[in-house]
Short mmCIF file of C-alpha atoms in Angstrom, two decimals:
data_model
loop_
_atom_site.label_atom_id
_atom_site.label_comp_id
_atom_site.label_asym_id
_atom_site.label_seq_id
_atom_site.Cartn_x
_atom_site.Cartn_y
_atom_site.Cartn_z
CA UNK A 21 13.78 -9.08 -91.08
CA UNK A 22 10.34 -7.72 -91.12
CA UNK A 23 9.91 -7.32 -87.29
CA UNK A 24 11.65 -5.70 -84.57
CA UNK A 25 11.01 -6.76 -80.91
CA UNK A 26 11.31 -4.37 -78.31
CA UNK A 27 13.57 -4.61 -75.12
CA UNK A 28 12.21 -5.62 -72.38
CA UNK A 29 13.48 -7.23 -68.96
CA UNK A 30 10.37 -9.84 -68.73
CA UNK A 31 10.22 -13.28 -69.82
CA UNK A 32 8.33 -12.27 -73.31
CA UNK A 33 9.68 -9.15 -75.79
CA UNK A 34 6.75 -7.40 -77.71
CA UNK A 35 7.10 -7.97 -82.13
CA UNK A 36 6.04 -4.74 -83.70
CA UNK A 37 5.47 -4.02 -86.86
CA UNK A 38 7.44 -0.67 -88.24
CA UNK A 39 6.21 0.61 -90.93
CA UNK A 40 7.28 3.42 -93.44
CA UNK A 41 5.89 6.97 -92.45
CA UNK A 42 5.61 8.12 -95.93
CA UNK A 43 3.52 5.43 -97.83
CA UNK A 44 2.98 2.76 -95.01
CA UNK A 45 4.72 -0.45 -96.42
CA UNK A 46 5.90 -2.65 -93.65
CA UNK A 47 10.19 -2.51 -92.97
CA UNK A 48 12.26 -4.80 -93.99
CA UNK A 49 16.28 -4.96 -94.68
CA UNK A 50 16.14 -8.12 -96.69
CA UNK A 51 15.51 -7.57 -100.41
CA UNK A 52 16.06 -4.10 -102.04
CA UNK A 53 14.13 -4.90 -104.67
CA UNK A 54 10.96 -5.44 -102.40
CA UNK A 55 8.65 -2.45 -100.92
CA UNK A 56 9.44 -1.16 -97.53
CA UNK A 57 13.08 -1.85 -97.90
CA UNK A 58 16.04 0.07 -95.76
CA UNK A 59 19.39 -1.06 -95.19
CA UNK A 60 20.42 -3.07 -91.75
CA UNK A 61 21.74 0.08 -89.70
CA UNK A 62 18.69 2.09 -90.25
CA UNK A 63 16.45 -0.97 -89.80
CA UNK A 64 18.37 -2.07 -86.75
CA UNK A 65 18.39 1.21 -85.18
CA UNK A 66 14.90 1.38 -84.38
CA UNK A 67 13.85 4.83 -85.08
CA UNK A 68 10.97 6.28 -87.27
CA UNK A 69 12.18 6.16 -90.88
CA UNK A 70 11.32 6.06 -94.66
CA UNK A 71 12.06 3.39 -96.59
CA UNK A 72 14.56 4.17 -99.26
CA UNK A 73 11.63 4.49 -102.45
CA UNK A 74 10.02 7.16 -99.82
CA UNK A 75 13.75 8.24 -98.93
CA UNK A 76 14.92 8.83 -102.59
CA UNK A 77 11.39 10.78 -103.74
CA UNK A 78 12.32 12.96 -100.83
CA UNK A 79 15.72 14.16 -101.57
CA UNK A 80 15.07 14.07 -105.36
CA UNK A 81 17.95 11.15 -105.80
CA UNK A 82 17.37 8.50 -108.62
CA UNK A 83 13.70 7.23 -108.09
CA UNK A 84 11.52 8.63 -110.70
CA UNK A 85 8.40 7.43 -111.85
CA UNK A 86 6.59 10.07 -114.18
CA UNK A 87 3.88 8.68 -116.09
CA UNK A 88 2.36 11.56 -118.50
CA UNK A 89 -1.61 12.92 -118.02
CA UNK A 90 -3.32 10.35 -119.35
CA UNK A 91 -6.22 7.77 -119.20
CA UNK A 92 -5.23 6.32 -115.98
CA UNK A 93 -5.23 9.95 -114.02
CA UNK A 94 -8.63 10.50 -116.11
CA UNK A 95 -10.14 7.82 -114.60
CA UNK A 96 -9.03 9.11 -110.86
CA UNK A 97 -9.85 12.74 -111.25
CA UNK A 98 -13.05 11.10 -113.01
CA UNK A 99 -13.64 9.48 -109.67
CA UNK A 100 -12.68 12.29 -107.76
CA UNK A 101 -15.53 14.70 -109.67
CA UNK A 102 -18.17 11.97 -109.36
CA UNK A 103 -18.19 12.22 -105.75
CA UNK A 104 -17.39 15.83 -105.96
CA UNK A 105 -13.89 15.07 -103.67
CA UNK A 106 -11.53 17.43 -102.68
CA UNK A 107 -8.69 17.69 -105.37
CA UNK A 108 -5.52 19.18 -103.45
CA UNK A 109 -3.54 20.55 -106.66
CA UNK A 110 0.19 21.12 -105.50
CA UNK A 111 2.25 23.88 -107.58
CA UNK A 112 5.59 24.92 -107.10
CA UNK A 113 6.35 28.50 -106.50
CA UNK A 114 9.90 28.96 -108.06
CA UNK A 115 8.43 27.08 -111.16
CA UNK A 116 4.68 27.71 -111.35
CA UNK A 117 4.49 27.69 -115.03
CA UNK A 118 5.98 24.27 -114.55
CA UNK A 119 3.56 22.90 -112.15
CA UNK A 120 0.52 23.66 -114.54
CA UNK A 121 -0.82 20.90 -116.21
CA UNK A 122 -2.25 21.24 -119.72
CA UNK A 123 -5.90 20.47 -120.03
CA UNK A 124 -6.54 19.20 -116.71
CA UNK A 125 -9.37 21.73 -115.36
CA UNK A 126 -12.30 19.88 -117.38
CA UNK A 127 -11.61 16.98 -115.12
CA UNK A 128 -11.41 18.64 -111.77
CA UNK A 129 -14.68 19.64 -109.83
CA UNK A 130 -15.27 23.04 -108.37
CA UNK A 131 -13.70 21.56 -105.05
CA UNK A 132 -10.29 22.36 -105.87
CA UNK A 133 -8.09 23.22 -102.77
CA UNK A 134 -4.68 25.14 -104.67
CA UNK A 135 -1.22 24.50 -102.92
CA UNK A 136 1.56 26.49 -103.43
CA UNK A 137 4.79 24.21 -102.12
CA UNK A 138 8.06 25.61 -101.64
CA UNK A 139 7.26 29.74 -101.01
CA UNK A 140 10.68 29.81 -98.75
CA UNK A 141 12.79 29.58 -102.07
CA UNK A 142 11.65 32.90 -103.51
CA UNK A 143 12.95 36.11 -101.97
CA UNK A 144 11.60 37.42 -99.10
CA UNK A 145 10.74 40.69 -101.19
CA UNK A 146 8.62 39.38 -102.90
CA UNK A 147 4.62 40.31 -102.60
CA UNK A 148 2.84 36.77 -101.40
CA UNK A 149 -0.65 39.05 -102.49
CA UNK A 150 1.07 38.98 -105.98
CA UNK A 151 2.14 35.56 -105.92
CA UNK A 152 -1.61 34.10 -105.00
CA UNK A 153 -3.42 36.84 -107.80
CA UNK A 154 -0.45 35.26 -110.11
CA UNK A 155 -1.52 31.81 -109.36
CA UNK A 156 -5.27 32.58 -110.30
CA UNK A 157 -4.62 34.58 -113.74
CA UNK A 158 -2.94 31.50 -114.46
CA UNK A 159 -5.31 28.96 -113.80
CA UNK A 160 -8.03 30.62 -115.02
CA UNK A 161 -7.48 29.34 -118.90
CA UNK A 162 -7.90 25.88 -117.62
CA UNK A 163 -11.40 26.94 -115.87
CA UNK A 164 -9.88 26.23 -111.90
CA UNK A 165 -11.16 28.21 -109.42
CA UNK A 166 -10.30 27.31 -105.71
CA UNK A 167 -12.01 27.57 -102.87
CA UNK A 168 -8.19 28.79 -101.50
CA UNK A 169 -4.67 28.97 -102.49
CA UNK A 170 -2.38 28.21 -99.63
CA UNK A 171 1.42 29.21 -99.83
CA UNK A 172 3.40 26.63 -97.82
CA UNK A 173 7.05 25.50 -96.89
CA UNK A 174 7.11 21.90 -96.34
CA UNK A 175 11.38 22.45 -95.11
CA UNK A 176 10.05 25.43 -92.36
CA UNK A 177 7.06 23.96 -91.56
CA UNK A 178 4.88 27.11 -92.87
CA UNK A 179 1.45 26.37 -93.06
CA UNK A 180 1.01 22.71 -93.27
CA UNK A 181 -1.27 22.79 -90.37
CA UNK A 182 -3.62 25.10 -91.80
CA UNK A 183 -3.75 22.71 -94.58
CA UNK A 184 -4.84 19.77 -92.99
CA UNK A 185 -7.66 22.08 -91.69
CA UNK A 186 -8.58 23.19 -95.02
CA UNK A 187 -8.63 20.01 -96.45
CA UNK A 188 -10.85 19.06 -93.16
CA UNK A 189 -12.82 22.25 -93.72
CA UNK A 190 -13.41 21.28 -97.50
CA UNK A 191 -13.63 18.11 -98.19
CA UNK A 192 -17.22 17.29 -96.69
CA UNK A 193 -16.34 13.80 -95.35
CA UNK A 194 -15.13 12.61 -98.45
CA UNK A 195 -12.23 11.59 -100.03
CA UNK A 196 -9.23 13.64 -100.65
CA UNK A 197 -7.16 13.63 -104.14
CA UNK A 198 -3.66 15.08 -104.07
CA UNK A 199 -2.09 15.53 -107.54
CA UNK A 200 0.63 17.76 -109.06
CA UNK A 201 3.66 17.75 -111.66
CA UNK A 202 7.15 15.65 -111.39
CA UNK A 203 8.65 17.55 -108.40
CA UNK A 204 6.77 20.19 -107.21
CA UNK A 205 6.93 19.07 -103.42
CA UNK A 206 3.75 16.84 -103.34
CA UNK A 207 5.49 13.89 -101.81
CA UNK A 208 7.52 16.15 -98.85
CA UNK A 209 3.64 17.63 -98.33
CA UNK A 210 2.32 14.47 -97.78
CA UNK A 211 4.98 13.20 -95.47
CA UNK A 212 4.99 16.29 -93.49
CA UNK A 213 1.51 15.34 -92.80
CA UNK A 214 2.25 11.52 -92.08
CA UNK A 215 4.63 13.07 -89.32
CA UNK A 216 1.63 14.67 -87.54
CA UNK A 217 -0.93 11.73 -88.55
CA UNK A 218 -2.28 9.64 -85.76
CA UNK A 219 -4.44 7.00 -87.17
CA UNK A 220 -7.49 6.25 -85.23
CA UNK A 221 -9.22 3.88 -87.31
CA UNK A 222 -7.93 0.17 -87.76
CA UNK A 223 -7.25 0.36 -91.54
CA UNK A 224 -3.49 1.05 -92.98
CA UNK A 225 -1.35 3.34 -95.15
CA UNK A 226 -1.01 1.24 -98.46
CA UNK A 227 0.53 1.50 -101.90
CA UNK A 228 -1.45 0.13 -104.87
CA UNK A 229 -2.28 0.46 -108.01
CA UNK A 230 -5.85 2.59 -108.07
CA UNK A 231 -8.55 0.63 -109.43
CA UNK A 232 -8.63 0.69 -112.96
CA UNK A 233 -5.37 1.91 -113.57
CA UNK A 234 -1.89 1.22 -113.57
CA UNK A 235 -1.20 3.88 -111.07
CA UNK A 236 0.34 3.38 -107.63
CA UNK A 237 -1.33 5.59 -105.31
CA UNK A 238 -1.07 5.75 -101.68
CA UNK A 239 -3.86 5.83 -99.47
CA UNK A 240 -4.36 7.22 -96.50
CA UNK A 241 -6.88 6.32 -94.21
CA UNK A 242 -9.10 10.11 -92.96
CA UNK A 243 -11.65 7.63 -91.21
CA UNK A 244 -13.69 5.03 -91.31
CA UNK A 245 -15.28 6.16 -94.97
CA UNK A 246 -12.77 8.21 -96.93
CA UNK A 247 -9.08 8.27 -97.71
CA UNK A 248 -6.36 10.72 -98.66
CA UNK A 249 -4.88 9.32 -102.33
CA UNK A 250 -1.73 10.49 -103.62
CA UNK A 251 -1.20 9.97 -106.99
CA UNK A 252 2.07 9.88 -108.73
CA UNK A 253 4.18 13.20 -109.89
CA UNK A 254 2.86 14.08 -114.35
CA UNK A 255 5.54 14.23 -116.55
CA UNK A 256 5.55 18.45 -117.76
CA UNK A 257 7.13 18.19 -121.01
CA UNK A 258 7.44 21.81 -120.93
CA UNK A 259 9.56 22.03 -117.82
CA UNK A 260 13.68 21.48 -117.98
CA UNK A 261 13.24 19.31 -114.74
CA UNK A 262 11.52 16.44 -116.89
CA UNK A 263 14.55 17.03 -119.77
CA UNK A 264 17.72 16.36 -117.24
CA UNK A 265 18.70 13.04 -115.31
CA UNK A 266 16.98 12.92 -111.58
CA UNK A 267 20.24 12.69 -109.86
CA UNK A 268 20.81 16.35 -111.18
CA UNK A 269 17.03 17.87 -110.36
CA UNK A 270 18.04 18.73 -106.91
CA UNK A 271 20.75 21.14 -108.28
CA UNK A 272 18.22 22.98 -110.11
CA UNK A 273 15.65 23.25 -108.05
CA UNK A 274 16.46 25.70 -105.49
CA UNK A 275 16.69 24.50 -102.22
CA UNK A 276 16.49 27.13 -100.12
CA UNK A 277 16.04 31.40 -100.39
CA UNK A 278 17.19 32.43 -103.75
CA UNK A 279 20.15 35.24 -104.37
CA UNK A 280 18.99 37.59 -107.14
CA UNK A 281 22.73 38.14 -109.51
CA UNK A 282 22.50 41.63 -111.09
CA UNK A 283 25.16 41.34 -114.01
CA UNK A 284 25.46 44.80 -115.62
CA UNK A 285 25.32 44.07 -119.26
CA UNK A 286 25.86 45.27 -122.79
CA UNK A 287 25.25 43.74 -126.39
CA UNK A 288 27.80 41.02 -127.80
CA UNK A 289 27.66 39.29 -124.55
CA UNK A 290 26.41 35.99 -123.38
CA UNK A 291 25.59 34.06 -120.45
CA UNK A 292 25.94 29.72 -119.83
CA UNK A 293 24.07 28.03 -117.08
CA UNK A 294 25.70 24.57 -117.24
CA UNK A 295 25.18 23.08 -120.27
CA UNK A 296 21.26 23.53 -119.82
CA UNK A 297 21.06 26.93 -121.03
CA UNK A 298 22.43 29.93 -123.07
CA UNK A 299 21.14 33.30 -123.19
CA UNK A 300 22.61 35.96 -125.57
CA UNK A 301 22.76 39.82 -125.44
CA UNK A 302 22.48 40.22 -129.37
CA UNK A 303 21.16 44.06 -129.40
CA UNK A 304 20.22 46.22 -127.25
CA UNK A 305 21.44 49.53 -124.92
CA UNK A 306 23.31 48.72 -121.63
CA UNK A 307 20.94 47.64 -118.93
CA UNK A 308 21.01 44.70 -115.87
CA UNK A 309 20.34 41.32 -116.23
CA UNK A 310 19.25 40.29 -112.76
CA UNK A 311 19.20 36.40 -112.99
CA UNK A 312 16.79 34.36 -109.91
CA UNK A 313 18.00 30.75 -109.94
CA UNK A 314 19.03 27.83 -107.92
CA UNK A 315 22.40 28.84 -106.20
CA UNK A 316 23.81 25.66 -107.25
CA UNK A 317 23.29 26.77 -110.68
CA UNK A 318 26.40 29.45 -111.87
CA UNK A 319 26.98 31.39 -114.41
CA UNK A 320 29.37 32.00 -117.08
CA UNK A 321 29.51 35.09 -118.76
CA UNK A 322 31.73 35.30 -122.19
CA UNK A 323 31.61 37.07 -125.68
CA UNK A 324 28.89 35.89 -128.28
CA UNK A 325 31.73 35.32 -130.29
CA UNK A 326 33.16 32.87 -128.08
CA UNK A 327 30.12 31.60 -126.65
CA UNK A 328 29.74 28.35 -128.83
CA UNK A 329 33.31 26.67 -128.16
CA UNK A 330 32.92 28.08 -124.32
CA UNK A 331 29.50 26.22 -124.38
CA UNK A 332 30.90 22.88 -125.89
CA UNK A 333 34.04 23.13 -124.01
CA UNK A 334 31.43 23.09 -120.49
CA UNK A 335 29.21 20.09 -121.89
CA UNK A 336 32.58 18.44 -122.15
CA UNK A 337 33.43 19.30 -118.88
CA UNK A 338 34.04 16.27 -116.14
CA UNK A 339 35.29 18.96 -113.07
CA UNK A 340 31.63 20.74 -112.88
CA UNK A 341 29.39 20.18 -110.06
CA UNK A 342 26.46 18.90 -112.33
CA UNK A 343 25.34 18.94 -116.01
CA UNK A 344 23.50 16.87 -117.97
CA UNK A 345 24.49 14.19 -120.14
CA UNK A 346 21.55 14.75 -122.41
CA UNK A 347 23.29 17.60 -124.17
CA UNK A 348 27.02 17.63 -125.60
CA UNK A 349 27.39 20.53 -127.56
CA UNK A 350 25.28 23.94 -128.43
CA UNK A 351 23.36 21.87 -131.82
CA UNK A 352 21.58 19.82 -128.84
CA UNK A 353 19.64 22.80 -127.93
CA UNK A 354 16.96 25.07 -129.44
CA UNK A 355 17.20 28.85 -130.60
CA UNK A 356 14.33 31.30 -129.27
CA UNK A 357 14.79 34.76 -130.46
CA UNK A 358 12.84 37.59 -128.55
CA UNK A 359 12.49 41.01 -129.48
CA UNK A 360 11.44 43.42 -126.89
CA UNK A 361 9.92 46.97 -127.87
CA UNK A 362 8.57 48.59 -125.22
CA UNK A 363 10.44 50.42 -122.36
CA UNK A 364 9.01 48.48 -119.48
CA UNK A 365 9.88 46.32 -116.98
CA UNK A 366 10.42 42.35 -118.51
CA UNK A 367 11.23 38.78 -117.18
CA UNK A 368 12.23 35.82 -119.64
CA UNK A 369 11.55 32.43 -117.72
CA UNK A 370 13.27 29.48 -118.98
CA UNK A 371 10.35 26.90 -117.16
CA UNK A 372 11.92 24.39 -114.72
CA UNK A 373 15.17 26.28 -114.85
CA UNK A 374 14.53 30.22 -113.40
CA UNK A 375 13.88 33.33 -114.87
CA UNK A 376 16.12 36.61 -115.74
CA UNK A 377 15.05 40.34 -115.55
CA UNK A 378 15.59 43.36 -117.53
CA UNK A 379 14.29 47.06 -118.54
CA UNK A 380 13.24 46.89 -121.81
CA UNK A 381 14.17 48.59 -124.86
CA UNK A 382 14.35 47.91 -128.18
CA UNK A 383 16.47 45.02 -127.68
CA UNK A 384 17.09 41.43 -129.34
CA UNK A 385 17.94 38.72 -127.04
CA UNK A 386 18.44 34.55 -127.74
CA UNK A 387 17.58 31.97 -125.73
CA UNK A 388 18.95 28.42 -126.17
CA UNK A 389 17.13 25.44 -124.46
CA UNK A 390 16.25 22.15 -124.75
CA UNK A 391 13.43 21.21 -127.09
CA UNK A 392 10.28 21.54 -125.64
CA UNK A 393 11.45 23.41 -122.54
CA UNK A 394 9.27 26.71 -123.07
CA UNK A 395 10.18 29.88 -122.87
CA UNK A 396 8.09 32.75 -122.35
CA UNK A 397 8.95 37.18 -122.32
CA UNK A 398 6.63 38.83 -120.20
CA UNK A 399 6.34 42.27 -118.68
CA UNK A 400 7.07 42.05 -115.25
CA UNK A 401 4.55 43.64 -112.89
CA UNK A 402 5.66 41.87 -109.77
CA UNK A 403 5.28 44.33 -106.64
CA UNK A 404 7.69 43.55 -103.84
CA UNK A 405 6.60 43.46 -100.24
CA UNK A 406 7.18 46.39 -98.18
#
């Protein structure tokens, strides 16, 4: 059924059409296979809803549709800088070195609104001044500079007002280009703003392919003359979350306020997230690991000596909560050896996954990841709030 009519105690019963608040498409509980499709109860019940595609992108189930950066987003962001649009460029703040995409700035304008999704995750410690001056040092390789980053929460509600009046602010009466990495929050943006949109012109919410491309984008009507598009989430190579199966993502992507785990540590030992990761104490005077993760994501702490069977003996492992299939014993991943000189504070980010830190000094420590997830040792300047 495609229409629901309403109750009513007169001789006639109103047909409206119900249509999907996330990308428009018109309900219907017949064929799964179709757009707009949600099963009978939902359909029947008669509330606002999101049909299961919207449903699935939402809670990160098995939908996933990552096409990499290539001539087809050219030719949008091509568009986009032609008219000199607004480009909304969504980021996640757990994983920011994930939500960068290589080699994009030379086909964004200067009209670049900067979105940070997600800010609730990270501690409440930690400096948002540092966070937005983070952002910038690294977008600045890529030649962005926004008119404004914006830290949001899409699951408090922080700030998504104040975006829709940027983007009004910004964007000049033109059209509006929303684009980000696989799973950095762009689609629960956008349907936090569907929840507050009132459409006051007589054109719809649609999902097609862009012109010129194979891309479905949604668009969403601003007015008369211009239209919010949302493109489709980039495949990052260099993030874990485009390595592991999407029915696992939502275990590794924090879902809500990270707890910092101190482990007090000293050479020989080593530490297992899942099966995704291993991270080994080779050399080194005693210090603290202090590990910020998802809390779905644990950690196993063993001898380097025993690390390797412990490791294969988890990938093996039916009872966990999650781990990916992708990897069966420690030969599926990839060595990284770091040696760290100076006595300062560091952080060692495994991208997609979290990041672990440390005092250094004079130490030797292994990182074992999936190819292509990067890794990167940095000193760690990050000032907490007070």
């Amino acid at each position: 059924m495609f229409f629901k009519r309403t109750k009513s105690s007169g001789v006639t019963q109103e047909i409206r059409v119900r249509r999907c608040y996330g990308c428009g498409a018109i309900l219907q509980d017949l064929d799964p296979n179709e757009v707009g499709y949600v099963p009978k109860e939902k359909f029947e019940s008669g509330e606002d809803t999101l049909c299961e595609r919207c449903y699935k992108l939402r809670h990160y189930s098995t939908y996933k549709k990552t096409p990499d950066f290539n001539m087809d987003y050219v030719a949008i962001l091509s568009d986009a800088k032609a008219e000199n649009a607004l480009v909304v460029y969504v980021l996640n703040a757990f994983c920011l070195t994930g939500s960068l995409l290589d080699g994009i700035g030379k086909y964004l304008s200067d009209n670049v609104l900067v979105v940070v999704n997600k800010r609730d995750v990270l501690p409440r410690a930690y400096s948002d001044d540092f966070l937005k001056k983070y952002v910038t040092l690294k977008l600045k390789p890529e030649g962005i500079t926004p008119k404004d980053i914006l830290l949001t929460s899409t699951s408090k509600g922080v700030n998504i007002d104040q975006m829709m009046e940027d983007i009004n602010k910004l964007r000049n009466g033109k059209n509006v280009y929303f684009i980000g990495a696989y799973q950095v929050g762009k689609s629960s943006l956008i349907n936090s703003l569907l929840k507050e949109f009132h459409n006051t012109t007589e054109k719809m919410i649609t999902t097609s392919p862009y012109p010129g491309t194979t891309l479905d984008v949604i668009s969403i009507p601003l007015d008369n003359e211009s239209y919010i598009y949302d493109t489709p989430g980039i495949y990052n190579p260099k993030s874990i979350v485009s390595f592991i199966e999407p029915e696992i993502v939502k275990y590794v992507i924090p879902r809500n306020e990270i707890r910092p785990e101190r482990y007090p540590t000293k050479d020989g030992q080593s530490f297992l997230m899942s099966n995704l990761c291993r991270i080994d104490y080779v050399k080194g005077p005693k210090c603290d690991f202090t590990f910020y993760k998802s809390n779905d994501v644990t950690i196993e702490r063993c001898k380097i000596s025993k690390a390797e069977s412990t490791f294969d003996s988890l990938s093996r492992n039916q009872s966990l909560r999650f781990k990916t299939n992708k990897v069966h014993s420690i030969k599926d991943l990839v060595k990284t050896s770091f040696e760290i000189k100076e006595n300062v504070p560091y952080r060692i980010r495994i991208v997609g996954l979290g990041f672990f830190d440390f005092i250094g000094s004079d130490q030797v420590i292994d990182v074992y990841a999936p190819q292509g997830v990067r890794l990167i040792a940095e000193k760690n300047e990050v000032p907490q709030a007070e």
